[in-house]
Amino acid sequence: MCGLQNAERTRPVFTFCGSAVYGRVHFTISPLSLEYLERYGQRSVWADYRRNHKGPIPPQKTRKTCIRGSKVCGNPCPICRDQKLGVDYRNVKLLQQFICPHTGVVYDPTRTGVCMKQHKRLVTAINEAEDHGLLPVLIKHKDIAFGDYSRDHGAVAQTPPAPAGPWYSWYEWQEPSAHDVAKLQKLYKPYWQQMRGEQ
């Protein structure tokens, strides 16, 4: 569990629990750590987030990204504003905050307020966590009507008996006309002579 390792130090030290990047140091905090509880408490990271916008109507879509090069927007999303939150498939407690507990569907970015770049990272991490078995996968129950797969179904007709001759008229050998044969012989005469070695 991530937590304060040495209370006597002025700067708290946390154990590695993910792969987030904070400047040049790779570390992150867990929702079970003391720093997280002091900052967010028992609430999710996006619970108290409100995006600044002009006018009374909020924007219909979140921004593409909050950080462009070295420039940071004035009101970054809940993930971009706290660089210690590591979006990783092993950080299950953080990923569960962005999943509906009833349907198992990832919350829309317009509800959580995260930018599209971080939303794609969250979806990728959630799918990877489900593949590793760290998150449960909810599969909808579907009743199978076995009558649909039976040969007694009304839409399934009986196979007609095979005809005495071919199924289609163009299956039979059709003798070409003498005019077509003479035309092809004239066209390929040089090649036939070359193959026979007459030239």
Tab-separated table of C-alpha atoms in Angstrom:
chain	number	residue	atom	x	y	z
A	1	MET	CA	0.000	0.000	0.000
A	2	CYS	CA	1.253	3.455	-0.837
A	3	GLY	CA	1.691	5.581	2.228
A	4	LEU	CA	3.929	7.847	4.175
A	5	GLN	CA	7.177	6.039	4.811
A	6	ASN	CA	8.880	8.471	7.187
A	7	ALA	CA	6.832	11.020	9.131
A	8	GLU	CA	9.934	12.843	10.413
A	9	ARG	CA	10.966	14.037	6.963
A	10	THR	CA	9.606	17.344	5.749
A	11	ARG	CA	8.936	15.931	2.274
A	12	PRO	CA	6.730	12.811	2.284
A	13	VAL	CA	8.084	9.776	0.521
A	14	PHE	CA	5.730	7.447	-1.313
A	15	THR	CA	6.316	4.025	-2.702
A	16	PHE	CA	6.050	3.328	-6.398
A	17	CYS	CA	2.521	2.249	-7.352
A	18	GLY	CA	2.322	3.008	-11.043
A	19	SER	CA	4.045	4.468	-14.039
A	20	ALA	CA	2.949	8.099	-14.075
A	21	VAL	CA	5.498	10.758	-14.907
A	22	TYR	CA	5.911	13.795	-12.676
A	23	GLY	CA	8.657	15.851	-14.229
A	24	ARG	CA	11.550	13.428	-14.483
A	25	VAL	CA	10.547	11.291	-11.508
A	26	HIS	CA	8.349	8.242	-12.085
A	27	PHE	CA	5.956	7.888	-9.160
A	28	THR	CA	2.298	8.191	-8.365
A	29	ILE	CA	-0.110	8.139	-5.481
A	30	SER	CA	-2.771	5.574	-4.794
A	31	PRO	CA	-6.357	6.331	-3.708
A	32	LEU	CA	-5.432	4.507	-0.481
A	33	SER	CA	-2.471	6.759	0.341
A	34	LEU	CA	-2.478	9.515	2.961
A	35	GLU	CA	-1.760	12.230	0.423
A	36	TYR	CA	-4.749	11.208	-1.652
A	37	LEU	CA	-7.042	11.124	1.380
A	38	GLU	CA	-5.887	14.581	2.448
A	39	ARG	CA	-6.495	15.978	-1.028
A	40	TYR	CA	-9.687	14.238	-2.129
A	41	GLY	CA	-10.980	12.365	0.901
A	42	GLN	CA	-13.429	9.618	0.030
A	43	ARG	CA	-14.631	11.416	-3.102
A	44	SER	CA	-13.545	10.636	-6.630
A	45	VAL	CA	-11.012	12.829	-8.360
A	46	TRP	CA	-13.638	14.320	-10.683
A	47	ALA	CA	-16.418	14.844	-8.133
A	48	ASP	CA	-15.711	18.527	-7.406
A	49	TYR	CA	-14.325	19.451	-10.810
A	50	ARG	CA	-16.021	22.262	-12.715
A	51	ARG	CA	-14.659	23.548	-15.987
A	52	ASN	CA	-14.454	27.286	-16.578
A	53	HIS	CA	-16.518	28.365	-19.561
A	54	LYS	CA	-17.998	31.503	-20.995
A	55	GLY	CA	-21.739	31.970	-20.606
A	56	PRO	CA	-24.350	29.958	-18.715
A	57	ILE	CA	-24.302	26.942	-21.062
A	58	PRO	CA	-21.337	24.570	-20.578
A	59	PRO	CA	-19.514	23.248	-23.657
A	60	GLN	CA	-20.883	20.056	-25.180
A	61	LYS	CA	-17.442	18.449	-25.547
A	62	THR	CA	-14.315	18.462	-23.449
A	63	ARG	CA	-11.073	19.847	-24.807
A	64	LYS	CA	-8.690	17.663	-26.806
A	65	THR	CA	-5.822	18.065	-24.381
A	66	CYS	CA	-4.940	20.293	-21.448
A	67	ILE	CA	-1.182	20.409	-22.006
A	68	ARG	CA	0.286	21.473	-25.346
A	69	GLY	CA	4.050	21.355	-25.194
A	70	SER	CA	5.041	23.510	-22.220
A	71	LYS	CA	1.728	25.399	-22.080
A	72	VAL	CA	-0.964	24.356	-19.626
A	73	CYS	CA	-4.527	25.623	-19.897
A	74	GLY	CA	-6.016	27.665	-17.098
A	75	ASN	CA	-8.351	24.970	-15.790
A	76	PRO	CA	-6.923	21.517	-16.616
A	77	CYS	CA	-8.977	18.335	-16.286
A	78	PRO	CA	-8.902	16.195	-13.087
A	79	ILE	CA	-6.135	13.972	-14.443
A	80	CYS	CA	-3.956	16.680	-15.987
A	81	ARG	CA	-4.155	18.968	-12.949
A	82	ASP	CA	-2.668	16.308	-10.662
A	83	GLN	CA	0.355	14.725	-12.304
A	84	LYS	CA	0.720	12.259	-9.452
A	85	LEU	CA	-2.403	10.395	-10.527
A	86	GLY	CA	-0.986	7.537	-12.542
A	87	VAL	CA	-3.281	6.266	-15.275
A	88	ASP	CA	-2.136	2.665	-15.270
A	89	TYR	CA	-3.920	-0.660	-15.494
A	90	ARG	CA	-2.533	-1.599	-12.056
A	91	ASN	CA	-4.070	1.461	-10.388
A	92	VAL	CA	-7.445	-0.248	-10.063
A	93	LYS	CA	-8.888	2.080	-7.406
A	94	LEU	CA	-8.444	5.057	-9.697
A	95	LEU	CA	-9.877	3.299	-12.734
A	96	GLN	CA	-12.978	2.223	-10.816
A	97	GLN	CA	-13.889	5.881	-10.287
A	98	PHE	CA	-14.479	6.242	-14.032
A	99	ILE	CA	-16.626	3.093	-14.410
A	100	CYS	CA	-20.329	2.879	-13.663
A	101	PRO	CA	-20.763	0.254	-10.892
A	102	HIS	CA	-24.163	-0.822	-12.242
A	103	THR	CA	-23.495	-1.198	-15.967
A	104	GLY	CA	-19.705	-1.447	-16.131
A	105	VAL	CA	-19.621	1.254	-18.833
A	106	VAL	CA	-16.920	3.927	-18.776
A	107	TYR	CA	-18.331	7.324	-17.892
A	108	ASP	CA	-18.561	9.844	-20.700
A	109	PRO	CA	-15.867	12.553	-20.582
A	110	THR	CA	-18.589	15.222	-20.414
A	111	ARG	CA	-19.540	13.822	-17.000
A	112	THR	CA	-16.069	13.356	-15.544
A	113	GLY	CA	-14.585	16.446	-17.208
A	114	VAL	CA	-11.379	14.748	-18.385
A	115	CYS	CA	-9.909	15.796	-21.695
A	116	MET	CA	-10.094	13.498	-24.695
A	117	LYS	CA	-6.417	12.578	-24.443
A	118	GLN	CA	-6.768	11.380	-20.848
A	119	HIS	CA	-10.093	9.706	-21.637
A	120	LYS	CA	-8.408	7.569	-24.291
A	121	ARG	CA	-5.682	6.671	-21.802
A	122	LEU	CA	-8.320	5.695	-19.238
A	123	VAL	CA	-10.193	3.493	-21.702
A	124	THR	CA	-6.952	1.797	-22.748
A	125	ALA	CA	-5.942	1.198	-19.117
A	126	ILE	CA	-9.410	-0.144	-18.234
A	127	ASN	CA	-9.375	-2.571	-21.153
A	128	GLU	CA	-5.885	-3.721	-20.207
A	129	ALA	CA	-6.930	-4.182	-16.574
A	130	GLU	CA	-9.894	-6.293	-17.694
A	131	ASP	CA	-7.572	-8.393	-19.845
A	132	HIS	CA	-5.300	-8.972	-16.837
A	133	GLY	CA	-8.252	-9.890	-14.632
A	134	LEU	CA	-7.891	-6.893	-12.307
A	135	LEU	CA	-11.334	-5.522	-13.178
A	136	PRO	CA	-14.522	-7.548	-13.593
A	137	VAL	CA	-16.073	-7.779	-17.032
A	138	LEU	CA	-19.846	-7.486	-17.169
A	139	ILE	CA	-21.414	-9.516	-19.973
A	140	LYS	CA	-25.060	-8.967	-20.762
A	141	HIS	CA	-27.257	-12.021	-20.449
A	142	LYS	CA	-28.947	-13.053	-23.650
A	143	ASP	CA	-31.671	-15.658	-23.875
A	144	ILE	CA	-31.032	-18.040	-26.742
A	145	ALA	CA	-34.097	-19.347	-28.544
A	146	PHE	CA	-33.010	-22.796	-29.608
A	147	GLY	CA	-35.915	-22.967	-32.017
A	148	ASP	CA	-34.127	-20.484	-34.252
A	149	TYR	CA	-31.354	-23.032	-34.791
A	150	SER	CA	-33.678	-25.971	-35.455
A	151	ARG	CA	-34.404	-27.369	-38.885
A	152	ASP	CA	-38.088	-27.326	-38.044
A	153	HIS	CA	-38.154	-23.519	-38.126
A	154	GLY	CA	-40.629	-22.012	-40.554
A	155	ALA	CA	-37.946	-19.997	-42.313
A	156	VAL	CA	-35.954	-23.153	-43.119
A	157	ALA	CA	-37.276	-24.765	-46.304
A	158	GLN	CA	-36.622	-28.246	-47.575
A	159	THR	CA	-33.803	-28.680	-50.050
A	160	PRO	CA	-35.269	-29.313	-53.505
A	161	PRO	CA	-34.308	-32.570	-55.225
A	162	ALA	CA	-31.470	-32.503	-57.710
A	163	PRO	CA	-32.597	-32.144	-61.334
A	164	ALA	CA	-31.888	-34.793	-63.931
A	165	GLY	CA	-29.577	-32.493	-65.864
A	166	PRO	CA	-27.358	-29.620	-64.759
A	167	TRP	CA	-28.638	-26.981	-62.355
A	168	TYR	CA	-28.042	-24.196	-64.872
A	169	SER	CA	-27.982	-24.187	-68.627
A	170	TRP	CA	-24.528	-22.672	-68.806
A	171	TYR	CA	-23.144	-25.696	-66.908
A	172	GLU	CA	-23.431	-27.785	-70.068
A	173	TRP	CA	-20.806	-27.794	-72.815
A	174	GLN	CA	-21.787	-25.420	-75.565
A	175	GLU	CA	-20.185	-26.024	-78.924
A	176	PRO	CA	-18.738	-22.779	-80.330
A	177	SER	CA	-19.659	-21.702	-83.808
A	178	ALA	CA	-17.318	-22.282	-86.756
A	179	HIS	CA	-16.884	-18.547	-87.199
A	180	ASP	CA	-15.593	-18.106	-83.639
A	181	VAL	CA	-13.217	-21.051	-84.020
A	182	ALA	CA	-11.777	-19.671	-87.256
A	183	LYS	CA	-11.344	-16.242	-85.668
A	184	LEU	CA	-9.399	-17.667	-82.705
A	185	GLN	CA	-7.239	-19.853	-84.954
A	186	LYS	CA	-6.301	-16.814	-87.035
A	187	LEU	CA	-5.545	-14.781	-83.895
A	188	TYR	CA	-3.297	-17.381	-82.247
A	189	LYS	CA	-1.726	-18.814	-85.443
A	190	PRO	CA	1.698	-17.132	-84.869
A	191	TYR	CA	1.878	-18.498	-81.307
A	192	TRP	CA	0.954	-21.999	-82.401
A	193	GLN	CA	3.642	-21.952	-85.097
A	194	GLN	CA	6.199	-20.763	-82.531
A	195	MET	CA	5.214	-23.503	-80.108
A	196	ARG	CA	5.460	-26.165	-82.826
A	197	GLY	CA	8.870	-24.860	-83.870
A	198	GLU	CA	7.823	-24.085	-87.415
A	199	GLN	CA	9.433	-20.645	-87.305
